[in-house]
C-alpha angles and dihedrals in degrees: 000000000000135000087278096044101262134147109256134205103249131161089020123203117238112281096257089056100047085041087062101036088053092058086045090050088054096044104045081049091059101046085052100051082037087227117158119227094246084068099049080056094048090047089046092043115141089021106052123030114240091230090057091057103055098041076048095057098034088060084243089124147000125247135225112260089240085058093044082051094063098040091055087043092045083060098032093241109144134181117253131183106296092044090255122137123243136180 
Protein backbone atom coordinates (compact mmCIF):
# COMPACT_ATOMS: atom_id res chain seq x y z
CA UNK A 1 0.00 0.00 0.00
CA UNK A 2 0.95 3.60 -0.53
CA UNK A 3 1.10 6.61 1.64
CA UNK A 4 -3.00 7.01 1.04
CA UNK A 5 -3.83 3.39 1.47
CA UNK A 6 -3.99 2.28 -1.97
CA UNK A 7 -3.15 -0.95 -3.68
CA UNK A 8 -0.06 -0.56 -5.39
CA UNK A 9 1.71 -2.47 -8.79
CA UNK A 10 5.05 -4.79 -7.04
CA UNK A 11 6.84 -7.47 -8.28
CA UNK A 12 5.73 -6.53 -11.64
CA UNK A 13 5.61 -8.94 -14.50
CA UNK A 14 7.79 -8.02 -17.80
CA UNK A 15 6.03 -5.44 -19.96
CA UNK A 16 4.85 -7.87 -22.59
CA UNK A 17 3.16 -9.81 -19.90
CA UNK A 18 1.54 -7.22 -18.20
CA UNK A 19 0.69 -5.72 -22.00
CA UNK A 20 -1.20 -8.78 -22.56
CA UNK A 21 -2.82 -9.42 -18.78
CA UNK A 22 -4.11 -5.99 -18.92
CA UNK A 23 -6.13 -6.75 -22.16
CA UNK A 24 -7.25 -10.09 -20.37
CA UNK A 25 -8.22 -8.18 -17.42
CA UNK A 26 -10.67 -5.73 -19.96
CA UNK A 27 -11.93 -8.12 -21.63
CA UNK A 28 -12.89 -10.70 -18.96
CA UNK A 29 -14.51 -7.49 -17.30
CA UNK A 30 -16.47 -6.99 -20.07
CA UNK A 31 -17.83 -10.60 -20.70
CA UNK A 32 -18.92 -10.47 -16.77
CA UNK A 33 -20.54 -7.60 -16.74
CA UNK A 34 -21.77 -8.94 -20.68
CA UNK A 35 -20.76 -5.03 -22.10
CA UNK A 36 -20.13 -4.72 -25.20
CA UNK A 37 -17.03 -2.75 -26.31
CA UNK A 38 -18.95 -0.16 -27.86
CA UNK A 39 -19.93 0.62 -24.48
CA UNK A 40 -16.58 0.64 -22.90
CA UNK A 41 -15.99 3.31 -25.76
CA UNK A 42 -19.05 5.17 -25.02
CA UNK A 43 -18.04 5.11 -20.90
CA UNK A 44 -13.86 6.31 -21.98
CA UNK A 45 -15.25 9.24 -24.82
CA UNK A 46 -13.48 12.13 -24.92
CA UNK A 47 -10.41 10.24 -23.28
CA UNK A 48 -9.86 7.49 -25.17
CA UNK A 49 -10.68 7.34 -29.23
CA UNK A 50 -13.14 4.76 -30.21
CA UNK A 51 -11.03 3.59 -32.63
CA UNK A 52 -8.38 3.02 -30.06
CA UNK A 53 -10.57 0.89 -28.16
CA UNK A 54 -11.45 -1.22 -30.20
CA UNK A 55 -7.88 -1.76 -31.99
CA UNK A 56 -7.00 -1.99 -27.80
CA UNK A 57 -9.54 -4.98 -27.06
CA UNK A 58 -9.19 -6.80 -30.30
CA UNK A 59 -5.36 -7.23 -29.52
CA UNK A 60 -4.82 -4.65 -33.28
CA UNK A 61 -2.74 -2.16 -31.17
CA UNK A 62 -1.37 -1.33 -27.96
CA UNK A 63 -2.48 1.71 -25.82
CA UNK A 64 -0.59 4.53 -23.74
CA UNK A 65 -0.55 3.76 -20.17
CA UNK A 66 -2.56 7.28 -19.48
CA UNK A 67 -5.50 5.68 -22.03
CA UNK A 68 -5.31 1.82 -20.16
CA UNK A 69 -5.70 3.67 -17.34
CA UNK A 70 -8.92 4.88 -18.25
CA UNK A 71 -10.17 1.93 -19.64
CA UNK A 72 -9.35 -0.12 -16.20
CA UNK A 73 -10.71 2.90 -14.30
CA UNK A 74 -13.95 3.17 -16.81
CA UNK A 75 -14.67 -0.47 -15.53
CA UNK A 76 -13.14 -0.03 -11.76
CA UNK A 77 -10.45 -2.78 -12.34
CA UNK A 78 -7.10 -1.77 -10.45
CA UNK A 79 -3.50 -3.43 -10.12
CA UNK A 80 -2.64 -5.04 -6.70
CA UNK A 81 0.18 -6.48 -5.59
CA UNK A 82 0.72 -9.44 -7.70
CA UNK A 83 -0.13 -7.58 -10.79
CA UNK A 84 -3.54 -9.34 -10.90
CA UNK A 85 -6.72 -7.50 -11.73
CA UNK A 86 -9.48 -7.14 -9.38
CA UNK A 87 -12.61 -5.63 -9.41
Amino acid sequence: MDQVGRNCVRDQPSSDAMKVNIRRAIIEELERRDMSTNALAVLVAGKVHRSHVYDFVSGRKELTTDKANHLLNALGLEIVGDGQFHP
